[in-house]
PDB file of C-alpha atoms in Angstrom:
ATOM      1  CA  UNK D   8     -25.686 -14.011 -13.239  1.00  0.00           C
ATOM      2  CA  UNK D   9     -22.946 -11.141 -13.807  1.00  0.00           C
ATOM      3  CA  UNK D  10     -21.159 -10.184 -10.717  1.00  0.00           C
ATOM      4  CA  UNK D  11     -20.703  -6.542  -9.244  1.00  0.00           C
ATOM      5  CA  UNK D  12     -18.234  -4.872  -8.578  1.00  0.00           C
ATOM      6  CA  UNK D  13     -18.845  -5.399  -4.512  1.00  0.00           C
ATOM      7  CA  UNK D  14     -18.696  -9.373  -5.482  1.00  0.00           C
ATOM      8  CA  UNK D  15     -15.635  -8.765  -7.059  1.00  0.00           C
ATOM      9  CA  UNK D  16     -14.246  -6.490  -4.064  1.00  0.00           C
ATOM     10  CA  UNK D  17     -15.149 -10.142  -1.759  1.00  0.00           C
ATOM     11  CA  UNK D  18     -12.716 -12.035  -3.330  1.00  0.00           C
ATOM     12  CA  UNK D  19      -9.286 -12.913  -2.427  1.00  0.00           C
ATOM     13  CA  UNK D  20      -7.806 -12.539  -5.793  1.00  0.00           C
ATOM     14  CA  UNK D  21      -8.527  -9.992  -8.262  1.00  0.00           C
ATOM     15  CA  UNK D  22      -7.747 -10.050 -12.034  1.00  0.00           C
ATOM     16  CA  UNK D  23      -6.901  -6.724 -12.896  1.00  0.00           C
ATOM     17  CA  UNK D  24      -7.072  -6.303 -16.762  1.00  0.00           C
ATOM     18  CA  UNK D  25      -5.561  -3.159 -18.447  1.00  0.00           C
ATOM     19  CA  UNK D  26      -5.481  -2.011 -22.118  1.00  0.00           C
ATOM     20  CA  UNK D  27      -2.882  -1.173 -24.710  1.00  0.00           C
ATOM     21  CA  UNK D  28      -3.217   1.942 -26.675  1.00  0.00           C
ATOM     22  CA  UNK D  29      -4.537  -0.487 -29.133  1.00  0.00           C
ATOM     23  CA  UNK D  30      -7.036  -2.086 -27.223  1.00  0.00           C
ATOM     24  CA  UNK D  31      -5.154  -5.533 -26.389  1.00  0.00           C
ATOM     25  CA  UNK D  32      -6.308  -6.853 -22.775  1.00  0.00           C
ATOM     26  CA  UNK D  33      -3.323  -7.399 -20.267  1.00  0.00           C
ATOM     27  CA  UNK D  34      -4.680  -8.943 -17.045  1.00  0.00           C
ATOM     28  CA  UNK D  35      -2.677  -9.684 -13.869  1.00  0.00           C
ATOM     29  CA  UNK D  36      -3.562 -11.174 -10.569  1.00  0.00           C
ATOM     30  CA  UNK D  37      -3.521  -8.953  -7.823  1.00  0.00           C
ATOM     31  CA  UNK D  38      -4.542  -8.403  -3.962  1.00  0.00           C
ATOM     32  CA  UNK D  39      -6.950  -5.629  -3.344  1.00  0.00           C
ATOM     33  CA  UNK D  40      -8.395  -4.116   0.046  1.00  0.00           C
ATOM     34  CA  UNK D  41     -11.896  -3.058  -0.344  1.00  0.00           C
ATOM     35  CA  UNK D  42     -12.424   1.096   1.046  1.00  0.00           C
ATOM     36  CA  UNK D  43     -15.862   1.585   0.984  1.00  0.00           C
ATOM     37  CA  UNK D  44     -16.697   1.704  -2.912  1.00  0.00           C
ATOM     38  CA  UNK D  45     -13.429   1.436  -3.911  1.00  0.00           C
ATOM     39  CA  UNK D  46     -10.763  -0.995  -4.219  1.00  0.00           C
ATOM     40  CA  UNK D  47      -7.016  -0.524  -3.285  1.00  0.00           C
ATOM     41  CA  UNK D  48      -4.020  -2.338  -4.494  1.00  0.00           C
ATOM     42  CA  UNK D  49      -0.128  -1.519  -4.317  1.00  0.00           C
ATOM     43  CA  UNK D  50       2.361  -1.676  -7.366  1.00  0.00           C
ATOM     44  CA  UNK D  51       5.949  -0.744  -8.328  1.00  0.00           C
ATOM     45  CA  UNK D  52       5.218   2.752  -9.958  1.00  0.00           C
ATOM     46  CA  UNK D  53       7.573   2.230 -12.967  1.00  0.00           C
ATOM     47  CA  UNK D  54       5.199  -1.367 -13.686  1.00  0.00           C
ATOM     48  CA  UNK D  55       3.385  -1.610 -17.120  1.00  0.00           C
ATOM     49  CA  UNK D  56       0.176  -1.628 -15.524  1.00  0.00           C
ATOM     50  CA  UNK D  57       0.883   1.867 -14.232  1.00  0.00           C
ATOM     51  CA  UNK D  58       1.918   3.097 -17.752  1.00  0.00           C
ATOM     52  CA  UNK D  59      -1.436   1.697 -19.361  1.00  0.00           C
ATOM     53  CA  UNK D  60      -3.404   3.325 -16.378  1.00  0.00           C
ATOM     54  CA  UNK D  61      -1.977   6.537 -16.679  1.00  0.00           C
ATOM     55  CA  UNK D  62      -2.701   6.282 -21.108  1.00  0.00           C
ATOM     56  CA  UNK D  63      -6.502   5.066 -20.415  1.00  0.00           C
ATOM     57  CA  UNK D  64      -8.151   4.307 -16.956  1.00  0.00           C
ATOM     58  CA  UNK D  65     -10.386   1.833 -18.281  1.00  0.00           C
ATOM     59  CA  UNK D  66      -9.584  -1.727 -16.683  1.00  0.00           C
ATOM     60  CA  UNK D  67     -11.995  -4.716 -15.468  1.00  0.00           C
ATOM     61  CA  UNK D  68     -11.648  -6.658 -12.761  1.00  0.00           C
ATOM     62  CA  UNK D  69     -12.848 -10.071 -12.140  1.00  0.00           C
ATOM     63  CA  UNK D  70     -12.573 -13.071  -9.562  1.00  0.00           C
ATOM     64  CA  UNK D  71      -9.903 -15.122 -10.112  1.00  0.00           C
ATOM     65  CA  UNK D  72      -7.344 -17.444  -7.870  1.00  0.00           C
ATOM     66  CA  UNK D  73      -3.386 -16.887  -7.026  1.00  0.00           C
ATOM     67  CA  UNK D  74      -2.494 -18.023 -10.879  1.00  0.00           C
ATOM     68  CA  UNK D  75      -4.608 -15.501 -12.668  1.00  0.00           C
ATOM     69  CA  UNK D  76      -7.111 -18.093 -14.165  1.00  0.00           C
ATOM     70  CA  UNK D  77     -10.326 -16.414 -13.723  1.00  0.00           C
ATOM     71  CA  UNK D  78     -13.685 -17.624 -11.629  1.00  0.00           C
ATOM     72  CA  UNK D  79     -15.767 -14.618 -12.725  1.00  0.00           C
ATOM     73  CA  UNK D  80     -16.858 -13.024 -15.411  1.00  0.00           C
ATOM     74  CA  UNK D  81     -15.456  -9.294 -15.750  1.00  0.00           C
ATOM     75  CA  UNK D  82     -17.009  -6.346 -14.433  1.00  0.00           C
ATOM     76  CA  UNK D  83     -15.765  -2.560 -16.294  1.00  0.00           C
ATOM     77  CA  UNK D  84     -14.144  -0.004 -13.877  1.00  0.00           C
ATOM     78  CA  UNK D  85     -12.002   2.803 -13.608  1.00  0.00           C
ATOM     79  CA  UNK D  86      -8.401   2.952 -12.470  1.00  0.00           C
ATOM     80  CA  UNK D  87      -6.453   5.708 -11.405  1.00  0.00           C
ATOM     81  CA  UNK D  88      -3.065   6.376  -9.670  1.00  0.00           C
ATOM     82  CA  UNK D  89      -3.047   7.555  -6.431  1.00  0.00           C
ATOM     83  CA  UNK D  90      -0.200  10.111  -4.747  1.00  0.00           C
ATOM     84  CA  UNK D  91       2.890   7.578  -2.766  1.00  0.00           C
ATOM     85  CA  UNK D  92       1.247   9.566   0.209  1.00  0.00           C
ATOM     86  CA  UNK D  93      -1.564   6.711   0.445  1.00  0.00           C
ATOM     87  CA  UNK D  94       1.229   3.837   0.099  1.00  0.00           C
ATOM     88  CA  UNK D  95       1.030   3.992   4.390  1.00  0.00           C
ATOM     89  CA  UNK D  96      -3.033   3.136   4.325  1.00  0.00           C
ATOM     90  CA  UNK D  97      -2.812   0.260   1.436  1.00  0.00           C
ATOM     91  CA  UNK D  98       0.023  -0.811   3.265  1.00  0.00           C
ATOM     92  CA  UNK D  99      -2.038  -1.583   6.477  1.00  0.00           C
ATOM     93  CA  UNK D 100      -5.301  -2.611   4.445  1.00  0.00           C
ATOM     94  CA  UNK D 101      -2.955  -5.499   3.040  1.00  0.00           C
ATOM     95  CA  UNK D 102      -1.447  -6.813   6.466  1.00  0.00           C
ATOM     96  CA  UNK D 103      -5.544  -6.829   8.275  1.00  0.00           C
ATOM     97  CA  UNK D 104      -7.128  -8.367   5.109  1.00  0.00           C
ATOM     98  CA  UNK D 105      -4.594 -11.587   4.355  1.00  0.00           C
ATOM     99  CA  UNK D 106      -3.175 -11.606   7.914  1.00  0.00           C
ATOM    100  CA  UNK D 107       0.206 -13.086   8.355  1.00  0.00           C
ATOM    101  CA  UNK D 108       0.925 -13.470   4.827  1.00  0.00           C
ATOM    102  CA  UNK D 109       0.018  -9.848   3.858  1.00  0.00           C
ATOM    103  CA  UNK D 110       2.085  -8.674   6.726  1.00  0.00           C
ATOM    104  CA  UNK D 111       5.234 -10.649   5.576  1.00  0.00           C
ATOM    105  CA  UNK D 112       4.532  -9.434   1.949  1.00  0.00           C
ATOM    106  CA  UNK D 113       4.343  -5.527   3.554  1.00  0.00           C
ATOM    107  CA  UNK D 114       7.543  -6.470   5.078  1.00  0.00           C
ATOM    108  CA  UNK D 115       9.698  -7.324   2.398  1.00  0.00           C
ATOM    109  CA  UNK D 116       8.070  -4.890  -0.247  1.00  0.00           C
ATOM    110  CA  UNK D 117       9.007  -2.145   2.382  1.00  0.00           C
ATOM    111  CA  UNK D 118      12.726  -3.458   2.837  1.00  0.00           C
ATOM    112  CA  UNK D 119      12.855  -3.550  -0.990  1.00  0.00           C
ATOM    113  CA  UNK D 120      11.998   0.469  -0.540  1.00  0.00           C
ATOM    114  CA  UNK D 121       8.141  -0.162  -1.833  1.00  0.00           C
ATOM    115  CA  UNK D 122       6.895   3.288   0.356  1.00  0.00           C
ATOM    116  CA  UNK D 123       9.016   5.049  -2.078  1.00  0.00           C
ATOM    117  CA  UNK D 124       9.154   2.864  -5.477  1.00  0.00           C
ATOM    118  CA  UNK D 125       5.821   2.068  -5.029  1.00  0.00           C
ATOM    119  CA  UNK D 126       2.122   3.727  -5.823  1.00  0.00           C
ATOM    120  CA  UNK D 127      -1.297   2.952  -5.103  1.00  0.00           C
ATOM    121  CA  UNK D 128      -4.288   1.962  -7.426  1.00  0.00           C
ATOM    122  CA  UNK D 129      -7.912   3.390  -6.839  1.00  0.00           C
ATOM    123  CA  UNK D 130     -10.378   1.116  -8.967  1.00  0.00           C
ATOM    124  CA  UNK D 131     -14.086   2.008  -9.035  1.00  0.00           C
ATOM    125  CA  UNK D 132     -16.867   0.460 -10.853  1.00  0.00           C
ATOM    126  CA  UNK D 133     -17.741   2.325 -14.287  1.00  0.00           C
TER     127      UNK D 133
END
């Protein structure tokens, strides 16, 4: 059976896969924090994900585990790229959902100057 997008949202690694102007897939592992029907996730704002966002939203996401090999089939959303303003909420959604290990990663992304190098990602399903 196909998973949703709220079985996807459960899991503690999330393949995000973006597109190319020419259609190629480009997935990368990421952390998300579920928001209601949404799903959050933090990136460097100059990243190529960002760039391939901002030319088409369509991404999938899937289940997958720390290396990016995925458990899941893939399940079509929509991406977009939220104002640095929400960098503050992601931020905390990180450091409650993977406890001490989100918290250290908050840490040292914010040191590195991630609340102002940084944006957030709003994925919805399709």
């Amino acid at each position: 059976m196909a998973p949703t997008f709220a079985d996807v949202a459960k899991a503690n690694y999330v393949l995000l896969t973006t597109f190319t102007k020419d259609g190629r897939p480009k997935p990368t592992p990421i952390w998300a924090v579920p928001d209601g029907d949404r799903l959050l996730v933090i990136t460097e704002a100059d990243s190529w994900k960002v760039k391939r966002i901002r030319n088409t939203p369509r991404v999938t996401v899937a289940v997958c585990d720390m290396r990016g090999n995925p458990k899941s089939e893939a399940v079509e959303a929509t991406a977009a790229v939220l104002d640095p303003s929400h960098n503050g909420e992601i931020y905390d959604g990180i450091g409650r959902r993977y406890g001490l290990i989100g918290k250290v990663f908050n840490f040292f992304s914010k040191l590195r100057g991630g609340m102002e190098k940084n944006v957030g990602l709003e994925l919805r399903a399709s």
